[in-house]
Amino acid sequence: MSANGFLKPCSNVVKSFCRAYKASGIPELTQVRHNVKRGNYGTLDGKDVAFFESIVGRNHMLQEDLQGYNVDFLRAVRGNSQLVLKPNSSEQVSAILKYCNERKLAICPQGGNTGLVGGSVPVCDEIVLSLTHLDKILHIDEITGIASCEAGCILENLDLKARESGLVVPLDLGAKSSCHIGGNVSTNAGGLRVLRYGNLHGSVLGVEAILANGEILDLMSDFKKDNTGYHLKHLFIGSEGTLGVVTKVSILCAPQPQAQHVAFLGVPSFDDVLKNFRNARQFLGEILSSCELVDAGSLDCSVSHFKLNSPIEGYPFYMLIETSGSNAEHDMEKFNRFLENGIEKGQILDGTITGEVSKMREIWKLRELVSVALAEDGFCFKYDISLPLREFYHIVEVMKERVGHLANRVCGYGHLGDSNLHLNITCPEFTPEIYKCVEPFVYEFTSQLKGSISAEHGIGFLKRNYLKYSKSPAAIEKMREMKQLLDPNGILNPYKVLN
Ligand SMILES: Cc1cc2nc3c(=O)[nH]c(=O)nc-3n(C[C@H](O)[C@H](O)[C@H](O)COP(=O)(O)OP(=O)(O)OC[C@H]3O[C@@H](n4cnc5c(N)ncnc54)[C@H](O)[C@@H]3O)c2cc1C
């Protein structure tokens, strides 16, 4: 077992991919592809640039070579910003927003730019407000487990620091080497261990956020329990930069697990996947920390793209099951009983289990690199939906019938333990024909099953027209009123979340 607790399977691959990715491939301008009418915002001029320079300094702003800030990770959208600002304090963010609000200049807050719904890059010519220089870790308390940091702190850096105190950040995702904690909070990121630690609405204790008018809202807290009126912090968890800019975060970390095991299993049918999940909950109980599904098409993509070795092959479904506990021997006994039961009943056909760090890392790679491999498989239509477990995989089969002949690949994988499916359709290039076959069908299908059209990636730009499939008109109206109250000029991340 690693002294570091959580595994960090493939962070370097994702990191270098994120960098390389930003430099390659230029999608059509979003404004053109999606026929977006620019809002009634001010236009950046020389006086504005001089003002921003007086706030952040010449070395903390960019006016050239902005492609990495204008294009998203999936190369699905491209903005046309002419200016990137990189403030290094809450006060600088406040001064920038106050000025932009007065001048009605639109702003796009940006963290690690790993978002998958086109929320992190401008749609038109919004100024990019990069939080990259607000990256300090402020405090880690090894007794209480509370960590506080600035919003631009990279998730992996916070996690590594927390481990030095015997703690782990209760959030882990494939993009951890690039995404920021502020971006995670702003998207209410889920990831690989929501099953164990819950989502960020539970573990984030407080935030500092800067409102559109520049007001600094200090909602930082060191307490789990604080019932003093409305819990305003929740407004900034998952609001994707449309209500305020998160500048600081306080988060409750978990103790590092003392023992970890990972199994990778070949399963004959989706029905058996469900039975295995039920058994995993029963047999493994509180030590079950992750339950992921990878279908044959997804595994094939990561294995062939990254030339990985899968310990098993030839099955329609694979499950990655992880336990995190405090006694290796005891945990292994439980795991063995679970496996024996599954094998006996024919629900598990083959598999491997390990507690060795290097082997666990190899197994996690198979799952974590699926997302990156699919993004490289051509133009990728990516859906992140919550569905009732019994219906979880049906949409992949339906989509294969609908668009299989136009696609390179139609496959599904994801966080089975959280009822969260990543449906992916890759094709040689974006075409209106395939787009029309897929959308809005995928959202209608999800809505009919009372699922969520966005389980964890958010709404951003790409899903804003489909919010109605998961929220009632009354709820959307309240969201609009909230936006109007906090950002009356609509300068914060316009064209996102609400249309
Ligand atoms: C390989 C890979 C795997 C992934 N796996 C997962 C996963 O398992 N679970 C999951 O939930 N997501 C996953 N994602 C998506 C993405 O990593 C998350 O949404 C992440 O939280 C985004 O963080 P970021 O710093 O990159 O934010 P960005 O992409 O820069 O921004 C995302 C949104 O937040 C806003 N924002 C960013 N920072 C701030 C701030 N400080 N204040 C206000 N608004 C801000 C932006 O305007 C944008 O709307 C994955 C992405 C990749 C590339």
Coordinates of C-alpha atoms and ligand atoms in Angstrom, one line a residue:
M1 CA 0.0 0.0 0.0
S2 CA 1.3 3.4 -0.9
A3 CA 2.3 5.7 1.9
N4 CA 0.5 8.3 -0.2
G5 CA -3.0 6.8 0.2
F6 CA -4.9 7.5 -3.0
L7 CA -3.3 6.3 -6.1
K8 CA -2.2 8.8 -8.7
P9 CA -2.4 6.5 -11.7
C10 CA -1.9 8.6 -14.8
S11 CA -1.8 12.2 -13.9
N12 CA 1.3 12.9 -15.9
V13 CA -0.2 11.5 -19.1
V14 CA -3.3 13.7 -18.6
K15 CA -1.2 16.7 -17.8
S16 CA 1.0 16.4 -20.9
F17 CA -2.1 15.6 -22.9
C18 CA -3.8 18.8 -21.6
R19 CA -0.8 20.8 -22.6
A20 CA -0.4 19.2 -26.0
Y21 CA -4.1 19.3 -26.6
K22 CA -4.3 23.0 -26.1
A23 CA -1.7 23.5 -28.9
S24 CA -3.4 21.3 -31.5
G25 CA -6.6 21.5 -33.5
I26 CA -8.6 24.7 -34.0
P27 CA -12.4 24.4 -34.0
E28 CA -14.6 26.8 -35.7
L29 CA -15.4 30.0 -33.7
T30 CA -18.3 29.2 -31.3
Q31 CA -20.1 32.4 -32.2
V32 CA -20.2 31.2 -35.9
R33 CA -20.9 27.5 -35.4
H34 CA -23.7 28.1 -32.9
N35 CA -24.9 31.4 -34.4
V36 CA -24.6 33.3 -31.1
K37 CA -25.6 37.0 -31.0
R38 CA -23.0 39.0 -29.0
G39 CA -24.6 40.5 -25.8
N40 CA -24.8 44.2 -25.3
Y41 CA -21.4 44.5 -23.7
G42 CA -18.7 47.1 -23.8
T43 CA -15.8 46.6 -26.2
L44 CA -12.3 46.4 -24.9
D45 CA -10.2 49.5 -25.7
G46 CA -6.7 50.9 -25.0
K47 CA -7.8 52.7 -21.8
D48 CA -9.2 49.4 -20.4
V49 CA -6.0 47.6 -21.1
A50 CA -4.0 50.4 -19.4
F51 CA -6.3 50.1 -16.3
F52 CA -5.9 46.3 -16.1
E53 CA -2.1 46.7 -16.5
S54 CA -2.2 49.1 -13.5
I55 CA -3.9 46.4 -11.4
V56 CA -2.1 43.2 -12.4
G57 CA 1.1 44.4 -14.0
R58 CA 2.3 43.8 -17.6
N59 CA 3.7 40.4 -16.8
H60 CA 0.3 39.1 -15.6
M61 CA -1.7 39.7 -18.7
L62 CA -1.6 38.3 -22.2
Q63 CA -2.8 39.8 -25.5
E64 CA -1.2 37.4 -27.9
D65 CA -1.0 33.6 -28.3
L66 CA -4.3 33.1 -26.6
Q67 CA -5.4 29.9 -28.3
G68 CA -4.9 27.8 -25.2
Y69 CA -7.3 30.1 -23.3
N70 CA -9.9 30.4 -26.1
V71 CA -10.1 26.6 -27.0
D72 CA -11.5 24.1 -24.6
F73 CA -10.1 20.6 -23.8
L74 CA -12.4 18.8 -26.2
R75 CA -11.7 21.3 -29.0
A76 CA -15.5 21.6 -29.3
V77 CA -15.7 25.4 -28.8
R78 CA -13.5 28.4 -29.5
G79 CA -13.9 31.9 -28.2
N80 CA -12.3 35.1 -29.5
S81 CA -10.9 36.8 -26.4
Q82 CA -8.3 39.4 -26.9
L83 CA -7.1 39.6 -23.3
V84 CA -6.2 37.2 -20.5
L85 CA -5.7 38.6 -17.0
K86 CA -3.9 36.6 -14.3
P87 CA -4.5 38.4 -10.9
N88 CA -2.6 37.1 -7.9
S89 CA -4.8 38.3 -5.0
S90 CA -8.5 38.5 -4.1
E91 CA -8.1 42.3 -4.1
Q92 CA -6.9 42.3 -7.7
V93 CA -9.9 40.1 -8.8
S94 CA -12.2 42.5 -6.9
A95 CA -10.7 45.6 -8.7
I96 CA -11.0 43.9 -12.1
L97 CA -14.6 42.9 -11.6
K98 CA -15.6 46.3 -10.2
Y99 CA -14.2 48.0 -13.3
C100 CA -15.7 45.4 -15.7
N101 CA -19.1 45.8 -14.1
E102 CA -18.9 49.6 -14.5
R103 CA -17.8 49.3 -18.1
K104 CA -20.0 46.3 -18.8
L105 CA -17.1 44.2 -20.0
A106 CA -17.9 40.5 -20.0
I107 CA -15.6 38.1 -18.1
C108 CA -15.0 34.4 -18.4
P109 CA -13.4 32.9 -15.3
Q110 CA -11.0 30.1 -16.1
G111 CA -9.3 27.5 -13.9
G112 CA -7.4 24.6 -15.4
N113 CA -9.6 24.6 -18.6
T114 CA -10.3 20.9 -18.3
G115 CA -14.1 21.5 -18.3
L116 CA -16.0 19.4 -20.7
V117 CA -19.1 21.5 -21.4
G118 CA -17.6 24.6 -23.0
G119 CA -18.0 26.7 -19.8
S120 CA -14.3 27.6 -19.3
V121 CA -13.6 29.5 -22.5
P122 CA -15.2 32.6 -23.9
V123 CA -18.1 32.4 -26.4
C124 CA -17.4 35.8 -28.0
D125 CA -14.7 38.2 -26.9
E126 CA -15.1 38.0 -23.1
I127 CA -11.9 38.8 -21.1
V128 CA -10.5 35.6 -19.7
L129 CA -9.9 35.8 -16.0
S130 CA -7.4 33.1 -15.3
L131 CA -7.0 32.1 -11.6
T132 CA -3.8 30.4 -12.3
H133 CA -1.7 32.7 -10.1
L134 CA -3.9 32.4 -7.1
D135 CA -2.3 29.1 -6.2
K136 CA -1.3 29.3 -2.6
I137 CA -2.1 26.6 -0.1
L138 CA -3.0 28.6 3.0
H139 CA -3.3 26.0 5.8
I140 CA -3.7 22.3 6.5
D141 CA -4.8 21.2 9.9
E142 CA -3.8 17.6 10.6
I143 CA -6.1 17.4 13.6
T144 CA -9.3 18.7 12.1
G145 CA -8.5 17.7 8.5
I146 CA -9.4 21.1 7.2
A147 CA -7.4 22.4 4.3
S148 CA -7.7 25.9 2.9
C149 CA -6.2 27.3 -0.3
E150 CA -6.6 29.8 -3.0
A151 CA -8.8 28.9 -6.0
G152 CA -6.0 28.4 -8.5
C153 CA -4.3 25.7 -6.5
I154 CA -4.1 22.6 -8.7
L155 CA -6.0 19.7 -7.1
E156 CA -3.1 17.3 -7.2
N157 CA -0.8 19.8 -5.5
L158 CA -3.3 20.3 -2.7
D159 CA -3.7 16.5 -2.4
L160 CA 0.1 15.9 -2.2
K161 CA 0.4 18.5 0.5
A162 CA -2.5 17.0 2.4
R163 CA -0.9 13.6 2.3
E164 CA 2.1 15.0 4.2
S165 CA -0.3 15.4 7.1
G166 CA -1.9 12.0 6.7
L167 CA -4.9 13.3 4.8
V168 CA -6.4 13.1 1.3
V169 CA -8.5 15.6 -0.5
P170 CA -12.0 13.9 -0.8
L171 CA -12.0 14.4 -4.6
D172 CA -10.1 12.6 -7.3
L173 CA -10.5 12.8 -11.1
G174 CA -8.6 12.1 -14.2
A175 CA -7.8 15.8 -14.7
K176 CA -6.4 16.3 -11.2
S177 CA -2.9 17.3 -12.4
S178 CA -4.4 20.3 -14.3
C179 CA -7.7 21.2 -12.8
H180 CA -8.0 23.9 -10.1
I181 CA -9.7 23.5 -6.8
G182 CA -11.7 26.7 -7.7
G183 CA -12.7 25.1 -11.0
N184 CA -13.7 21.9 -9.1
V185 CA -15.9 23.9 -6.7
S186 CA -17.4 26.0 -9.4
T187 CA -18.4 22.8 -11.3
N188 CA -19.2 20.8 -8.2
A189 CA -16.9 18.1 -9.6
G190 CA -17.7 14.5 -8.8
G191 CA -15.0 12.0 -9.8
L192 CA -13.9 8.6 -8.8
R193 CA -14.8 8.5 -5.1
V194 CA -18.1 10.3 -4.7
L195 CA -19.4 6.9 -3.6
R196 CA -17.1 7.1 -0.6
Y197 CA -16.9 10.8 0.3
G198 CA -20.0 12.4 -1.2
N199 CA -19.9 15.5 -3.3
L200 CA -18.4 18.9 -2.7
H201 CA -21.6 20.4 -1.2
G202 CA -20.8 18.2 1.8
S203 CA -17.0 18.5 2.0
V204 CA -16.5 22.2 1.1
L205 CA -16.8 24.1 4.4
G206 CA -16.4 27.6 3.0
V207 CA -15.5 29.8 0.1
E208 CA -14.5 33.3 -0.6
A209 CA -16.2 34.6 -3.7
I210 CA -15.9 38.0 -5.5
L211 CA -19.2 39.3 -6.8
A212 CA -19.7 40.9 -10.1
N213 CA -19.6 44.4 -8.5
G214 CA -16.2 43.6 -6.9
E215 CA -17.6 42.9 -3.4
I216 CA -15.5 40.3 -1.6
L217 CA -17.9 37.8 0.1
D218 CA -16.0 36.0 2.9
L219 CA -17.8 32.7 3.5
M220 CA -14.8 30.8 4.6
S221 CA -15.4 28.5 7.6
D222 CA -13.6 25.9 9.6
F223 CA -16.8 24.3 10.8
K224 CA -18.9 21.5 9.6
K225 CA -21.8 22.8 11.6
D226 CA -23.0 26.3 11.2
N227 CA -26.7 27.0 10.9
T228 CA -26.6 30.7 10.9
G229 CA -29.1 31.6 8.1
Y230 CA -28.8 30.8 4.5
H231 CA -25.9 28.8 3.3
L232 CA -24.6 31.1 0.6
K233 CA -21.5 29.0 -0.1
H234 CA -23.7 26.5 -1.9
L235 CA -24.6 29.2 -4.5
F236 CA -21.0 29.1 -5.7
I237 CA -20.6 25.3 -5.6
G238 CA -21.6 24.3 -9.2
S239 CA -22.6 27.7 -10.5
E240 CA -19.9 27.6 -13.1
G241 CA -18.6 31.1 -12.7
T242 CA -21.9 32.8 -13.4
L243 CA -22.6 34.1 -9.9
G244 CA -19.2 35.0 -8.6
V245 CA -15.5 34.2 -8.9
V246 CA -14.3 31.8 -6.2
T247 CA -11.0 32.9 -4.8
K248 CA -10.5 30.8 -1.7
V249 CA -11.8 27.4 -0.6
S250 CA -11.8 25.6 2.7
I251 CA -12.4 21.8 2.4
L252 CA -12.6 18.9 4.9
C253 CA -10.1 16.3 4.0
A254 CA -10.4 12.6 4.9
P255 CA -7.8 10.5 6.7
Q256 CA -5.5 8.6 4.3
P257 CA -6.7 5.0 3.9
Q258 CA -4.2 2.5 5.4
A259 CA -5.0 -0.3 3.0
Q260 CA -6.2 -0.3 -0.6
H261 CA -7.1 -3.0 -3.1
V262 CA -8.3 -2.8 -6.6
A263 CA -10.0 -5.5 -8.7
F264 CA -10.6 -5.5 -12.4
L265 CA -13.3 -7.9 -13.4
G266 CA -14.7 -9.3 -16.7
V267 CA -18.5 -9.5 -16.5
P268 CA -20.8 -11.3 -19.0
S269 CA -23.8 -8.9 -19.1
F270 CA -25.1 -5.6 -17.8
D271 CA -27.5 -7.5 -15.6
D272 CA -24.5 -9.2 -13.9
V273 CA -22.9 -5.8 -13.5
L274 CA -25.9 -4.7 -11.4
K275 CA -25.8 -7.9 -9.4
N276 CA -22.0 -7.4 -8.7
F277 CA -22.6 -3.8 -7.6
R278 CA -25.3 -4.9 -5.2
N279 CA -23.0 -7.6 -3.8
A280 CA -20.1 -5.1 -3.6
R281 CA -22.2 -2.9 -1.4
Q282 CA -23.3 -5.9 0.7
F283 CA -19.9 -7.7 1.1
L284 CA -17.6 -4.7 1.2
G285 CA -19.8 -2.2 3.0
E286 CA -17.9 0.8 4.3
I287 CA -14.6 -0.1 2.7
L288 CA -16.0 0.2 -0.9
S289 CA -14.5 3.4 -2.2
S290 CA -15.0 3.1 -6.0
C291 CA -17.2 1.1 -8.4
E292 CA -16.6 2.0 -12.0
L293 CA -17.9 0.5 -15.3
V294 CA -16.0 0.3 -18.5
D295 CA -17.6 -1.3 -21.6
A296 CA -15.7 -3.2 -24.2
G297 CA -15.6 -0.2 -26.7
S298 CA -14.2 2.1 -24.0
L299 CA -11.5 -0.3 -22.9
D300 CA -10.5 -1.0 -26.4
C301 CA -10.1 2.7 -27.0
S302 CA -7.8 3.4 -24.1
V303 CA -5.8 0.1 -24.6
S304 CA -5.2 0.7 -28.3
H305 CA -4.6 4.4 -28.1
F306 CA -2.1 4.3 -25.2
K307 CA -0.8 0.8 -26.0
L308 CA -1.8 -0.4 -22.5
N309 CA -1.9 -4.0 -21.3
S310 CA -5.2 -5.1 -19.9
P311 CA -4.9 -8.1 -17.6
I312 CA -8.2 -9.5 -19.1
E313 CA -9.9 -9.1 -22.4
G314 CA -12.8 -10.3 -24.5
Y315 CA -15.7 -9.4 -22.2
P316 CA -18.6 -7.0 -22.9
F317 CA -18.2 -5.3 -19.5
Y318 CA -15.5 -4.6 -17.0
M319 CA -15.8 -3.4 -13.5
L320 CA -13.1 -1.6 -11.5
I321 CA -13.8 -2.1 -7.8
E322 CA -11.6 -0.4 -5.2
T323 CA -11.6 -0.7 -1.4
S324 CA -10.0 1.7 1.0
G325 CA -9.8 0.5 4.6
S326 CA -7.6 0.3 7.6
N327 CA -6.7 -3.4 7.8
A328 CA -5.3 -5.0 4.7
E329 CA -5.9 -8.6 5.9
H330 CA -9.4 -7.9 7.0
D331 CA -10.2 -6.0 3.8
M332 CA -8.8 -8.8 1.6
E333 CA -10.9 -11.4 3.4
K334 CA -14.0 -9.4 2.5
F335 CA -12.9 -8.9 -1.0
N336 CA -12.3 -12.6 -1.5
R337 CA -15.8 -13.5 -0.2
F338 CA -17.3 -11.0 -2.7
L339 CA -15.2 -12.5 -5.5
E340 CA -15.9 -16.1 -4.7
N341 CA -19.6 -15.4 -4.6
G342 CA -19.6 -13.6 -8.0
I343 CA -17.5 -16.3 -9.6
E344 CA -19.6 -19.1 -8.2
K345 CA -22.8 -17.5 -9.7
G346 CA -21.1 -16.8 -13.0
Q347 CA -21.5 -13.0 -12.6
I348 CA -17.7 -12.6 -12.7
L349 CA -15.9 -14.5 -15.4
D350 CA -12.4 -13.5 -14.9
G351 CA -10.4 -10.8 -13.2
T352 CA -7.4 -9.7 -11.2
I353 CA -7.1 -8.2 -7.7
T354 CA -4.1 -6.5 -6.2
G355 CA -3.0 -4.4 -3.3
E356 CA 0.4 -3.6 -4.9
V357 CA 0.7 0.1 -5.7
S358 CA 2.3 -0.2 -9.2
K359 CA -0.3 -2.8 -10.3
M360 CA -3.2 -0.8 -8.9
R361 CA -1.9 2.1 -10.8
E362 CA -1.8 0.1 -14.0
I363 CA -5.4 -0.9 -13.5
W364 CA -6.6 2.6 -12.8
K365 CA -4.9 3.8 -16.0
L366 CA -7.2 1.5 -18.0
R367 CA -10.2 3.4 -16.6
E368 CA -8.8 6.9 -16.3
L369 CA -7.4 7.2 -19.8
V370 CA -10.6 6.2 -21.5
S371 CA -11.8 9.9 -21.4
V372 CA -8.5 11.1 -23.0
A373 CA -8.4 8.3 -25.5
L374 CA -11.9 9.0 -26.7
A375 CA -11.2 12.7 -27.1
E376 CA -8.4 11.7 -29.4
D377 CA -10.6 9.2 -31.4
G378 CA -12.1 12.0 -33.5
F379 CA -14.7 14.6 -32.8
C380 CA -16.2 13.4 -29.5
F381 CA -19.9 14.0 -28.5
K382 CA -19.6 13.5 -24.8
Y383 CA -22.6 13.1 -22.4
D384 CA -22.5 12.9 -18.7
I385 CA -25.8 11.7 -17.5
S386 CA -27.4 10.3 -14.3
L387 CA -29.8 7.5 -15.1
P388 CA -31.7 5.0 -12.9
L389 CA -29.3 2.0 -12.5
R390 CA -31.6 -0.5 -14.1
E391 CA -31.7 1.6 -17.3
F392 CA -28.1 2.7 -17.1
Y393 CA -26.7 1.1 -20.2
H394 CA -29.7 1.0 -22.4
I395 CA -29.0 4.4 -24.0
V396 CA -25.6 3.2 -25.3
E397 CA -27.4 0.4 -27.2
V398 CA -30.1 2.7 -28.5
M399 CA -27.4 5.2 -29.6
K400 CA -25.5 2.4 -31.4
E401 CA -28.6 1.7 -33.5
R402 CA -29.2 5.4 -34.1
V403 CA -25.8 6.6 -35.1
G404 CA -23.5 3.6 -35.1
H405 CA -23.2 3.8 -38.9
L406 CA -21.9 7.4 -38.8
A407 CA -19.6 7.0 -35.8
N408 CA -16.2 5.7 -35.1
R409 CA -17.4 4.4 -31.8
V410 CA -20.4 4.5 -29.5
C411 CA -19.5 3.5 -25.9
G412 CA -20.3 4.0 -22.3
Y413 CA -18.3 4.0 -19.1
G414 CA -18.4 5.9 -15.8
H415 CA -19.2 6.0 -12.2
L416 CA -21.6 3.1 -11.9
G417 CA -21.6 3.5 -8.1
D418 CA -23.1 7.0 -8.5
S419 CA -25.5 6.1 -11.4
N420 CA -23.4 8.4 -13.6
L421 CA -22.8 7.3 -17.2
H422 CA -20.4 8.8 -19.6
L423 CA -21.9 8.2 -23.0
N424 CA -19.4 9.0 -25.8
I425 CA -19.9 9.0 -29.6
T426 CA -16.8 9.7 -31.6
C427 CA -16.8 10.4 -35.3
P428 CA -14.3 11.5 -37.9
E429 CA -15.4 15.1 -37.6
F430 CA -18.3 17.3 -36.3
T431 CA -21.2 17.1 -38.8
P432 CA -24.7 18.6 -38.4
E433 CA -26.1 15.3 -39.5
I434 CA -24.7 13.3 -36.6
Y435 CA -25.4 16.3 -34.2
K436 CA -29.1 16.2 -35.1
C437 CA -29.3 12.5 -34.6
V438 CA -27.8 12.7 -31.2
E439 CA -29.3 15.9 -29.8
P440 CA -31.8 16.6 -28.3
F441 CA -32.6 12.9 -28.4
V442 CA -30.1 12.1 -25.7
Y443 CA -31.6 14.7 -23.4
E444 CA -35.2 13.6 -24.1
F445 CA -34.3 10.0 -23.4
T446 CA -32.7 11.0 -20.1
S447 CA -35.5 13.3 -19.1
Q448 CA -38.1 10.5 -19.7
L449 CA -36.3 8.4 -17.2
K450 CA -36.2 11.4 -14.8
G451 CA -32.4 11.3 -15.0
S452 CA -30.1 14.3 -15.0
I453 CA -28.7 15.7 -18.2
S454 CA -25.5 16.7 -16.4
A455 CA -24.4 14.4 -13.6
E456 CA -21.1 16.2 -12.9
H457 CA -19.6 18.2 -15.7
G458 CA -22.2 21.1 -15.5
I459 CA -24.2 22.9 -18.1
G460 CA -21.7 25.4 -19.4
F461 CA -22.3 26.6 -23.0
L462 CA -22.9 23.2 -24.7
K463 CA -25.9 22.2 -22.6
R464 CA -27.5 25.5 -21.9
N465 CA -30.4 24.9 -24.3
Y466 CA -31.2 21.6 -22.6
L467 CA -31.4 22.7 -19.0
K468 CA -35.2 22.4 -19.3
Y469 CA -34.9 18.7 -19.5
S470 CA -33.7 18.5 -15.9
K471 CA -35.2 21.6 -14.3
S472 CA -38.8 22.9 -14.2
P473 CA -39.7 26.3 -15.7
A474 CA -40.2 27.6 -12.1
A475 CA -36.8 26.4 -11.0
I476 CA -35.1 28.0 -14.1
E477 CA -37.0 31.3 -13.4
K478 CA -35.6 31.3 -9.8
M479 CA -32.1 30.7 -11.2
R480 CA -32.6 33.7 -13.5
E481 CA -33.8 35.9 -10.6
M482 CA -30.7 34.8 -8.6
K483 CA -28.4 35.7 -11.5
Q484 CA -30.1 39.1 -11.9
L485 CA -29.7 39.8 -8.2
L486 CA -26.0 38.9 -8.0
D487 CA -24.9 40.0 -11.5
P488 CA -27.4 42.5 -12.8
N489 CA -25.3 43.4 -15.8
G490 CA -24.7 39.8 -16.7
I491 CA -20.9 40.2 -17.1
L492 CA -20.0 36.9 -15.4
N493 CA -19.6 34.0 -17.8
P494 CA -22.3 35.1 -20.2
Y495 CA -24.0 32.6 -22.6
K496 CA -23.4 29.9 -20.0
V497 CA -25.8 27.8 -17.9
L498 CA -28.9 30.0 -18.7
N499 CA -29.7 31.0 -22.3
Ligands
LIG1 C1 -9.4 13.6 -18.4 C2 -10.5 14.3 -17.7 C3 -11.2 13.6 -16.7 C4 -12.3 14.3 -16.0 N1 -12.9 13.6 -15.1 C5 -13.9 14.2 -14.4 C6 -14.6 13.5 -13.3 O1 -14.4 12.3 -13.0 N2 -15.6 14.2 -12.6 C7 -15.9 15.5 -12.9 O2 -16.7 16.1 -12.3 N3 -15.3 16.2 -13.9 C8 -14.3 15.6 -14.7 N4 -13.7 16.2 -15.7 C9 -14.1 17.6 -16.0 C10 -13.2 18.7 -15.3 O3 -12.0 18.3 -15.0 C11 -14.0 19.3 -14.1 O4 -15.2 19.9 -14.5 C12 -13.1 20.2 -13.3 O5 -13.8 20.5 -12.0 C13 -12.9 21.6 -14.0 O6 -11.9 22.3 -13.2 P1 -11.0 23.4 -14.0 O7 -10.1 24.0 -13.0 O8 -10.3 22.8 -15.1 O9 -12.1 24.4 -14.4 P2 -12.3 25.0 -15.9 O10 -12.5 24.0 -16.9 O11 -11.3 26.1 -16.1 O12 -13.7 25.8 -15.6 C14 -14.9 25.0 -15.4 C15 -16.0 26.0 -15.1 O13 -15.8 26.6 -13.8 C16 -15.6 28.0 -14.0 N5 -14.5 28.4 -13.1 C17 -13.3 27.9 -13.1 N6 -12.6 28.4 -12.0 C18 -13.4 29.3 -11.4 C19 -13.3 30.1 -10.2 N7 -12.2 30.2 -9.5 N8 -14.4 30.9 -9.9 C20 -15.6 30.8 -10.6 N9 -15.7 30.0 -11.7 C21 -14.7 29.3 -12.1 C22 -15.4 28.3 -15.4 O14 -15.8 29.6 -15.8 C23 -16.2 27.2 -16.1 O15 -17.5 27.5 -16.2 C24 -12.6 15.6 -16.4 C25 -11.9 16.3 -17.4 C26 -10.9 15.6 -18.0 C27 -10.2 16.4 -19.1

